[in-house]
XYZ file of C-alpha atoms in Angstrom:
508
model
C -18.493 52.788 -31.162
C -20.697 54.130 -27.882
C -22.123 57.517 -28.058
C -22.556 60.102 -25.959
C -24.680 63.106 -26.163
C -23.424 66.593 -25.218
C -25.599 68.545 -23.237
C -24.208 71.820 -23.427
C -22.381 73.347 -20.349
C -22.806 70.021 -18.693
C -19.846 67.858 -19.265
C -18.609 65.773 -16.514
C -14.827 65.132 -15.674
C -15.913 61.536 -16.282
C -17.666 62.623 -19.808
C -14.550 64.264 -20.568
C -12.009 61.823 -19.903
C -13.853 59.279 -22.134
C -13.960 62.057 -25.054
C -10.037 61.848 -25.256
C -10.248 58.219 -24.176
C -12.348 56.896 -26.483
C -13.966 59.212 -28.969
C -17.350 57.953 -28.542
C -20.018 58.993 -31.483
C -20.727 62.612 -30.321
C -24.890 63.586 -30.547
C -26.104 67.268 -29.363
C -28.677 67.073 -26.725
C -31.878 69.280 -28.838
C -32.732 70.659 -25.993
C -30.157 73.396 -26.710
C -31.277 73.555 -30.583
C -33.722 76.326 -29.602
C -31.356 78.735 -27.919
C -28.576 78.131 -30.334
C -31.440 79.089 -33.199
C -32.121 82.427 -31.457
C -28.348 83.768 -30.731
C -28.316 83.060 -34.666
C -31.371 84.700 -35.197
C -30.107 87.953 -32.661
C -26.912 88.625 -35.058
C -29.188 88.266 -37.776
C -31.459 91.257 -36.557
C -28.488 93.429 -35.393
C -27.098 93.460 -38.935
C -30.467 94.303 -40.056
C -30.688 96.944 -38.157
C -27.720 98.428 -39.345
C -25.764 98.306 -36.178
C -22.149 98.259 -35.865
C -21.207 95.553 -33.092
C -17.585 93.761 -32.459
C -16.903 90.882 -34.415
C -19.866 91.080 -36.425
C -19.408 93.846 -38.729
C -16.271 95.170 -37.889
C -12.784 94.039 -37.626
C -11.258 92.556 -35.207
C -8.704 93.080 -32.777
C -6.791 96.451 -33.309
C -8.474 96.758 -36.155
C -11.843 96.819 -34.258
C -12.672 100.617 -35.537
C -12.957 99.344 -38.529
C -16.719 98.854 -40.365
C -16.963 96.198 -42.742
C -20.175 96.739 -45.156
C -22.539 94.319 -45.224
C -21.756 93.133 -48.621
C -18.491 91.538 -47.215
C -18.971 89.905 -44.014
C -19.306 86.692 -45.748
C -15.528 87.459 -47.032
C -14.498 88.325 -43.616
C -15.577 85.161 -42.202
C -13.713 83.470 -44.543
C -10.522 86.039 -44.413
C -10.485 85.771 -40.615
C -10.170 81.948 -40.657
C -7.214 82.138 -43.081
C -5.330 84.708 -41.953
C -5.404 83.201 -38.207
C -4.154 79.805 -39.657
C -0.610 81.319 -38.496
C 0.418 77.883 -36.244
C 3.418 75.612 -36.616
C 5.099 72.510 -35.260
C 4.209 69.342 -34.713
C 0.119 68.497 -35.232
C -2.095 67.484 -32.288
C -2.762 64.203 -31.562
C -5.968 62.691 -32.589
C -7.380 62.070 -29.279
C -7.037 65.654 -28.259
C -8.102 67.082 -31.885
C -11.272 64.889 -30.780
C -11.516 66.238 -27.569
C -11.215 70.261 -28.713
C -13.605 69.638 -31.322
C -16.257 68.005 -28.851
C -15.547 71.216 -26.481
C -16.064 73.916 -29.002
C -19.433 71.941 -29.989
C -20.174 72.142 -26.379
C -19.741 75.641 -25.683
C -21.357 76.958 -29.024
C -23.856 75.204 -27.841
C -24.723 77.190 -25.133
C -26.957 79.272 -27.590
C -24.489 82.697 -26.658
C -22.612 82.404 -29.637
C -24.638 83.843 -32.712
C -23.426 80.267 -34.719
C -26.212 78.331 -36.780
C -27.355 74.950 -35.808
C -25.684 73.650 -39.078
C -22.056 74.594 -38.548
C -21.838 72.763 -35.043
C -23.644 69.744 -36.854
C -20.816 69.721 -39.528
C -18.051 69.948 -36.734
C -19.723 66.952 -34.777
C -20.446 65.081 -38.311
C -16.379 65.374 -39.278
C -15.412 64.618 -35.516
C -17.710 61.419 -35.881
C -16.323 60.687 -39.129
C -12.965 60.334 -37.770
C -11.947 63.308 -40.009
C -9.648 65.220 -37.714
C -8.046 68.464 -38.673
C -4.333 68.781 -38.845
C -4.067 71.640 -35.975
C -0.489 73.095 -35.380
C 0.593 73.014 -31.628
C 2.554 76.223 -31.711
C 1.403 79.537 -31.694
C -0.859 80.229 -29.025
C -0.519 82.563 -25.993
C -4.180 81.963 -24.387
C -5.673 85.221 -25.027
C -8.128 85.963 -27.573
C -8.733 82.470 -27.102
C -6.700 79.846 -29.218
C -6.580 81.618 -31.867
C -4.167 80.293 -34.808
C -4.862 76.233 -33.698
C -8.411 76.789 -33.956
C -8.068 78.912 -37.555
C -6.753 75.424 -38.394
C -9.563 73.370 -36.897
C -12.027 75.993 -38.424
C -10.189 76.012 -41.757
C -11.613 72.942 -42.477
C -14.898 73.474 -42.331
C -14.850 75.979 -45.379
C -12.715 73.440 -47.409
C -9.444 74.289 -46.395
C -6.394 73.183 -44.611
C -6.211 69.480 -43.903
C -7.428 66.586 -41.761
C -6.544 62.905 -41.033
C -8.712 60.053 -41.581
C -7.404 56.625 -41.258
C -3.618 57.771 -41.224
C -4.156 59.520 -44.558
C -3.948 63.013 -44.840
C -6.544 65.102 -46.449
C -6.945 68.950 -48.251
C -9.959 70.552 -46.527
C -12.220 70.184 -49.569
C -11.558 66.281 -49.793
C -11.958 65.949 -46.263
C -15.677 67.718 -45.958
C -16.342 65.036 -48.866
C -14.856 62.151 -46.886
C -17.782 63.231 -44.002
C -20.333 63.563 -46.468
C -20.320 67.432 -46.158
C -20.511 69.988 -48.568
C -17.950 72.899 -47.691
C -19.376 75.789 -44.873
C -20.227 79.415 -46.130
C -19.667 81.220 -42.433
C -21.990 83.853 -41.670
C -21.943 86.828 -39.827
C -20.278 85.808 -36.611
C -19.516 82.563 -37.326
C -15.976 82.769 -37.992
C -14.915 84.394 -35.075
C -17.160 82.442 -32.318
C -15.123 79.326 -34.030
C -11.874 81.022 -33.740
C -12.476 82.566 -30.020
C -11.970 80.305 -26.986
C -9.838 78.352 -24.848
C -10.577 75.186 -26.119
C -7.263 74.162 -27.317
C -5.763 74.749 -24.127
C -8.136 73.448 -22.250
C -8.673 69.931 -24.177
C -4.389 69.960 -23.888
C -4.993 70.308 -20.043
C -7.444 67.950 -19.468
C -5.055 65.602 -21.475
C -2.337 65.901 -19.603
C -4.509 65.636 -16.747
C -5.809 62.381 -17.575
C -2.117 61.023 -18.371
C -0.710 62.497 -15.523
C -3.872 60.723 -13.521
C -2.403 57.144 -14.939
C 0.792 58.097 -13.491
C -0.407 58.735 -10.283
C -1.828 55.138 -9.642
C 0.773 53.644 -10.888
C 3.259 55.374 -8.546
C 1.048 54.378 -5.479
C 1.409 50.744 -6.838
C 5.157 51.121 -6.804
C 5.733 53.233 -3.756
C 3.661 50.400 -2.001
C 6.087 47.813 -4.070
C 8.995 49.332 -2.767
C 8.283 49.402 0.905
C 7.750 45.457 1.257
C 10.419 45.106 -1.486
C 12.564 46.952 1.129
C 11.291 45.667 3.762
C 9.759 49.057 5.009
C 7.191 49.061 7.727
C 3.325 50.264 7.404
C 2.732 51.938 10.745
C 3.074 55.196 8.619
C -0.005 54.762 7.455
C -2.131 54.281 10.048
C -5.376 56.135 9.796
C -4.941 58.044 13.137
C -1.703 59.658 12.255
C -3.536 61.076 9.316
C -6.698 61.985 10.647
C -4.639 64.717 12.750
C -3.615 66.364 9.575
C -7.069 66.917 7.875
C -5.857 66.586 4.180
C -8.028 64.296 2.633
C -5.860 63.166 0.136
C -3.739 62.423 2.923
C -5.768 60.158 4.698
C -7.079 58.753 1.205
C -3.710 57.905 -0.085
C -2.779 56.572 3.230
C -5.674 53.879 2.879
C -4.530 52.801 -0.543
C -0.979 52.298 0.785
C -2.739 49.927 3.754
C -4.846 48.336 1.492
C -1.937 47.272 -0.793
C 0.534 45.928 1.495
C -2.200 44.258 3.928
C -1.823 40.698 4.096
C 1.609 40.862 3.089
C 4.061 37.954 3.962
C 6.973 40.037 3.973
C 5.816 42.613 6.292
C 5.036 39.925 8.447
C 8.271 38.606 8.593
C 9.917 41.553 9.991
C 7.720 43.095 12.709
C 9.928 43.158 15.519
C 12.995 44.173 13.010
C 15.275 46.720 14.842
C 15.122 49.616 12.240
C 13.319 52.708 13.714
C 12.225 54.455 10.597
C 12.357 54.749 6.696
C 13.471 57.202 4.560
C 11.143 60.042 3.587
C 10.296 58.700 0.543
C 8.667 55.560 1.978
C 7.550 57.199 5.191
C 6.110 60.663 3.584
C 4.035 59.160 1.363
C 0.570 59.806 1.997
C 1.731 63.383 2.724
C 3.134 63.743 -0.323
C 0.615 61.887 -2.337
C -2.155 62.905 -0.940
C -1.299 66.846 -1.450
C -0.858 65.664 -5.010
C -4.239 64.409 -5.169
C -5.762 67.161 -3.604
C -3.819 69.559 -6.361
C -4.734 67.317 -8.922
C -8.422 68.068 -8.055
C -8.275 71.551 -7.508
C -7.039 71.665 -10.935
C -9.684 68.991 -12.741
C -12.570 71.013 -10.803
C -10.949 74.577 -12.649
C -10.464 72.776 -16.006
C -13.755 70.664 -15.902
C -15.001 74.466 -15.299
C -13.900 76.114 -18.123
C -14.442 73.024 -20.972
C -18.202 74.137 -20.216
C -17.602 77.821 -20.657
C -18.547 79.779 -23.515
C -15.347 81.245 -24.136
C -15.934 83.219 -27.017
C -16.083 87.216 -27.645
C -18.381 89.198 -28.277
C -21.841 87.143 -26.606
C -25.455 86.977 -28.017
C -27.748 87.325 -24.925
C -30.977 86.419 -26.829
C -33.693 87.408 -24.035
C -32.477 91.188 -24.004
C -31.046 91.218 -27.643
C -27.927 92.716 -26.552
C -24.483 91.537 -27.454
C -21.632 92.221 -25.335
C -18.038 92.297 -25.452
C -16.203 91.158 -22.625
C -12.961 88.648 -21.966
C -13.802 84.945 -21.523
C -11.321 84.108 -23.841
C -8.570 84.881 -21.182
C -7.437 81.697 -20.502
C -5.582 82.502 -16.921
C -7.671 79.860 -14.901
C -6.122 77.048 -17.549
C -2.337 78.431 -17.120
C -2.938 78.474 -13.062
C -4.131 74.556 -12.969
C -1.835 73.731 -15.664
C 0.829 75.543 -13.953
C -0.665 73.504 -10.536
C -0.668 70.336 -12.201
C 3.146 70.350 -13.861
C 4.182 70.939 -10.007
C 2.728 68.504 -8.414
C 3.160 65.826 -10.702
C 6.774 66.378 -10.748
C 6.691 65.701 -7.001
C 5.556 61.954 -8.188
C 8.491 61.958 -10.074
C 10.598 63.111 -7.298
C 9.534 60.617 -4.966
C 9.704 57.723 -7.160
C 13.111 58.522 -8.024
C 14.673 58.818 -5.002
C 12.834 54.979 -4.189
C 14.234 53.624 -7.189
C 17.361 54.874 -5.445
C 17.181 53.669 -2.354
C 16.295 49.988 -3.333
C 20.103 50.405 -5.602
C 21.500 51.043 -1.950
C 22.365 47.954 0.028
C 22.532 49.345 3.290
C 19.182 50.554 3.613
C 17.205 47.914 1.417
C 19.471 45.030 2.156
C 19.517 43.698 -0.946
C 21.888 42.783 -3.559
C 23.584 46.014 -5.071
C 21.569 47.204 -8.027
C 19.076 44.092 -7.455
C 21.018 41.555 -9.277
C 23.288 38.521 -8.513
C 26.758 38.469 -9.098
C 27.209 41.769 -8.814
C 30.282 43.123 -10.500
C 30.029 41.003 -13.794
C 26.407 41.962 -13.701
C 25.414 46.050 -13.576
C 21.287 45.040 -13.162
C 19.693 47.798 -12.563
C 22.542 50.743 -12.166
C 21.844 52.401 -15.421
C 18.119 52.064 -14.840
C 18.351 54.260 -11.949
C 20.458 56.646 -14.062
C 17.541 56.853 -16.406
C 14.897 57.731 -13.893
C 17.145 60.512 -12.680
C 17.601 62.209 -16.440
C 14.143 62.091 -16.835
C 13.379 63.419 -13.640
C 15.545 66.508 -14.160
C 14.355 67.194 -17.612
C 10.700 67.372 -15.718
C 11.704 69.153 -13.224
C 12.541 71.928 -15.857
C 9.025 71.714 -17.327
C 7.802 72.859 -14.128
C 8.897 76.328 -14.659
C 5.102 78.582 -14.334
C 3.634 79.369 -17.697
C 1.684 81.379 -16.554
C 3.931 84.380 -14.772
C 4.900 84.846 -18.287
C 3.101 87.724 -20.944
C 3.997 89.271 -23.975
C 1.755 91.563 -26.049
C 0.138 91.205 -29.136
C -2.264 92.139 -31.754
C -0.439 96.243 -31.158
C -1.037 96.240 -27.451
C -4.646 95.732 -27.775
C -3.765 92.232 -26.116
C -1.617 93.468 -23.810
C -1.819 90.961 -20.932
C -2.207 86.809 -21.977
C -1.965 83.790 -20.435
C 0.248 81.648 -21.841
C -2.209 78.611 -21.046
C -1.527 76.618 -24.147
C 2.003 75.538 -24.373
C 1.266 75.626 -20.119
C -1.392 73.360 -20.490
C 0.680 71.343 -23.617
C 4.032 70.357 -21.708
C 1.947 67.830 -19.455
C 1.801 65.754 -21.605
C 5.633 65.266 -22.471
C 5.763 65.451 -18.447
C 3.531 62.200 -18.814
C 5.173 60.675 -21.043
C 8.747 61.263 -18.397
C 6.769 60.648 -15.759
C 5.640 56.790 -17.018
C 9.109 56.006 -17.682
C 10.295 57.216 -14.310
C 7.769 54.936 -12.616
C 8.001 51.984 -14.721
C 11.422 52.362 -13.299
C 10.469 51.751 -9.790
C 7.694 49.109 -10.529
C 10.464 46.811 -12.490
C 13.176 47.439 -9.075
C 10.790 46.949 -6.615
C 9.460 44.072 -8.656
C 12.917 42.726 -9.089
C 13.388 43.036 -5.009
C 10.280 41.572 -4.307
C 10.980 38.214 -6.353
C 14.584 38.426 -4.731
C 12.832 37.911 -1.108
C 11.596 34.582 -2.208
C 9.993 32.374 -0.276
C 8.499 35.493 1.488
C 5.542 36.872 -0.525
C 4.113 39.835 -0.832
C 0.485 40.863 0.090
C -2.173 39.503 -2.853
C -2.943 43.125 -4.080
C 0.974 43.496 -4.939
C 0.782 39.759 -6.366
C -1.262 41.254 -8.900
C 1.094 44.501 -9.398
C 3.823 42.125 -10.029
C 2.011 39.641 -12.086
C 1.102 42.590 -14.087
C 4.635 44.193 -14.584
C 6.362 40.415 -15.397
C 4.031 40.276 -18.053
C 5.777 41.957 -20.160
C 9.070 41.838 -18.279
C 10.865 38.928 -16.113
C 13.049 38.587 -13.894
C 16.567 39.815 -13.968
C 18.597 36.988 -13.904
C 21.878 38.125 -15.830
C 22.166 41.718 -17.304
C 20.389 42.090 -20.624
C 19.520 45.012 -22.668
C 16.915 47.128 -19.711
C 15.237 49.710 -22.650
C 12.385 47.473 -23.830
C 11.633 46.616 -20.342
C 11.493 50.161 -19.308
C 9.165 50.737 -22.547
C 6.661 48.173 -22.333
C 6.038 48.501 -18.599
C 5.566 52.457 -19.785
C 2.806 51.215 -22.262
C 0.994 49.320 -19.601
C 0.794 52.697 -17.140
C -0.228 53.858 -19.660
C -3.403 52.069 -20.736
C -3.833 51.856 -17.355
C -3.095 48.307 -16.184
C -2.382 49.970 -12.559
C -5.690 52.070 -12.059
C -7.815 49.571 -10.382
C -5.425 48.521 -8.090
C -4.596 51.926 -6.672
C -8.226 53.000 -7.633
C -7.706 56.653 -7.182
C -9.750 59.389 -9.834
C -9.195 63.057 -9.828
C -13.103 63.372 -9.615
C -12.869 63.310 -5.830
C -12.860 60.917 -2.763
């Protein structure tokens, strides 16, 4: 296993993607030991003092009025956790579990939290253990942070709830033993700062991000595919038609698309052809693309943002001794790139549809009907293309905004949220459409590719197509097109097309 150690507040998009990647061995950086120690040692004093402050002696929420004596706030650590562990559905997978653990580490350890040294040890120390808690994906609305899901994380860190480890599922107790950890008494504080935040929503973002990132260069693979498999032209991508525009994901995507096709035997053979232009879907693609990528950006730069944050409420400013409560826990800039990213990525969908399409139509891709010979006894790809289209509609409907939604809670004290975490969630089931609609395209345009033999394609899509028969060949008589579908799916996504489009949301 590699390791990686978290500076705190200074996580890169490429960090993050290889915390839900590959859930290296997670370290904190000491250089943030000393800070963390004093926003402890602040909440300790205040108590001392006998002052009444927000989360630390009082209740919380509408209940903020009330004082808790000192004598209890021990139990109302412990009451807060398990009366927030409200969530329900399906559990989290592991790799995001991983990845909201590793970003609550990082932004308690920011030193603003008034959390010990020892509690963010034992999170990192299950997290590294491979001890994952069971977190609920339902019942979140992105204000007052992710509340319920991270009860549940939290909940096993005092010996309650569950976890995973190895496929087996644990009670909290049992799975603080399985780390090697005794169970956490909370302090003052501590209960809350684990509970606050926008962690869950976040980490679920970035997910879908990085999913929806696979996607992407896959579906510049294809779209690429499925001009030469149609004999389309490349003069649409010329760099000086896009260097009119200005979009640099315009003229970025463009130079993928050139560098695919170039040297391609097909394109060659058909120069001088007499058709004028393509469809918009072959044509448009850099603009389309590339205002995806840019999007796709916008919204990495926001969430990369906030996975730093110290989203938490109320904060320890150590230098002045003051602690303030204010409303980081909003999580409205999630919902908005969340919202941005479901949009856009459905335009992938969109366009790679209406290819697969087009290649089913003989009179603009001249080849067989539905890609297969003997047409009539044999359906080829038909049904395929009915497939991309139900999946396409279904994401189409996930686009619908999150984040234009609210509904109070907590007795109008939280009368305004978010909705960033089922926002930020539905990427990833848009992913998981969104693969299948483009392993769609990437089998047709294979399948017309192959069917212009002797002409070959450039080397670049040589590779693409080596890649996709692989795992599924060539249509000869109808068979059974599911498993095909499926495992070119897989290979998008453990990204068998990234190199080849080599295209990151980090920026051009």
């Amino acid at each position: 296993m590699t390791s990686l150690t978290i500076t705190p507040g200074a996580l890169s998009l490429a960090d993050l993607r290889r915390l839900y990647r590959s859930r290296p061995s997670l370290t904190l950086d000491p250089s943030s030991r000393g800070a963390i120690a004093d926003s402890a040692a602040t909440v300790a004093r205040v108590i001392a003092a006998g002052k009444v402050v927000y989360g630390i002696n009082t209740g919380f929420g509408k209940l903020a009025q009330k004082t808790i004596p000192t004598d209890r706030l021990e139990e109302l650590q412990k009451a807060l956790v398990r009366s927030h562990c409200a969530g329900v559905g399906d559990p989290l997978g592991d790799n995001v579990v991983f990845l909201i653990m590793a970003l609550k580490a990082n932004g308690l350890g920011r030193g603003h939290s008034g959390i010990r040294g020892e509690v963010i040890d034992a999170l990192l120390t299950l997290a590294n253990a491979g001890v994952l808690p069971v977190i609920p994906s339902q019942g979140s609305v992105g204000a007052s942070g992710d509340l319920a899901p991270l009860a549940h994380l939290s909940a096993v860190l005092i010996g309650e709830g569950e976890a995973h480890r190895n496929g087996e599922r644990l009670r909290g107790e049992a799975a603080m033993q399985a780390a090697g950890l005794d169970s956490v008494t909370l302090a003052p504080k501590e209960g809350l700062a684990l509970l606050n935040g926008t962690q869950v929503s976040t980490a679920l973002g970035l997910a879908g991000l990085f999913e929806i990132e696979r996607v992407f260069n896959a579906a510049l693979v294809a779209g690429a595919m499925t001009v030469d498999a149609s004999m389309g032209s490349d003069t649409p991508f010329d760099a000086r038609i896009h260097a009119l525009r200005a979009h640099p994901g315009q003229s970025e995507t463009a130079a993928v698309y050139r560098r695919l096709l170039h040297g391609s035997a097909i394109r060659a053979s058909h120069l001088e052809c007499d058709r004028v232009q393509d469809p918009y879907s072959l044509r448009c693609q850099p603009q389309v693309m590339g205002a995806v990528l840019d999007h796709l950006r916008f919204a990495a730069g926001r969430l990369a943002a906030e996975a730093n944050a110290v989203s938490d409420n109320p904060l320890v400013f150590s230098d002045t001794g003051e602690i303030m409560s204010g409303g980081n826990f909003h999580a409205e800039p999630v919902a908005f790139a969340a919202d941005q990213i479901a949009i856009v990525a459905s335009e992938i969908g969109a366009m790679s549809e209406r290819r697969t399409a087009m290649l089913m139509d003989v009179n603009i891709s001249s080849l067989p009907p539905f890609l297969v010979a003997e047409a009539g006894i044999n359906s080829g790809f038909m049904i395929a293309q009915v497939t991309a289209a139900a999946l396409q509609a279904e994401t189409k409907l996930l686009t619908s905004p999150a984040s234009v939604d609210s509904l109070p809670t907590s007795a109008n004290q939280e009368d305004h949220v978010s909705m960033a975490t089922h926002g930020a969630r539905r990427l990833l089931a848009m992913a998981a459409n969104l693969r299948r609609v483009v392993a769609v395209e990437l089998l047709c345009a294979a399948q017309g590719i192959d069917l212009r033999r002797p002409l070959t394609t450039s080397p670049a899509l040589a590779e693409a197509l080596a890649e996709v028969r692989a795992v599924a060949p060539f249509f000869e008589n109808d068979r059974q097109v599911a498993p095909d579908i499926e495992a070119v799916a897989a290979r998008i996504g453990a990204g068998a097309f990234d190199k080849l489009a080599g295209v990151s949301v980090e920026g051009g």
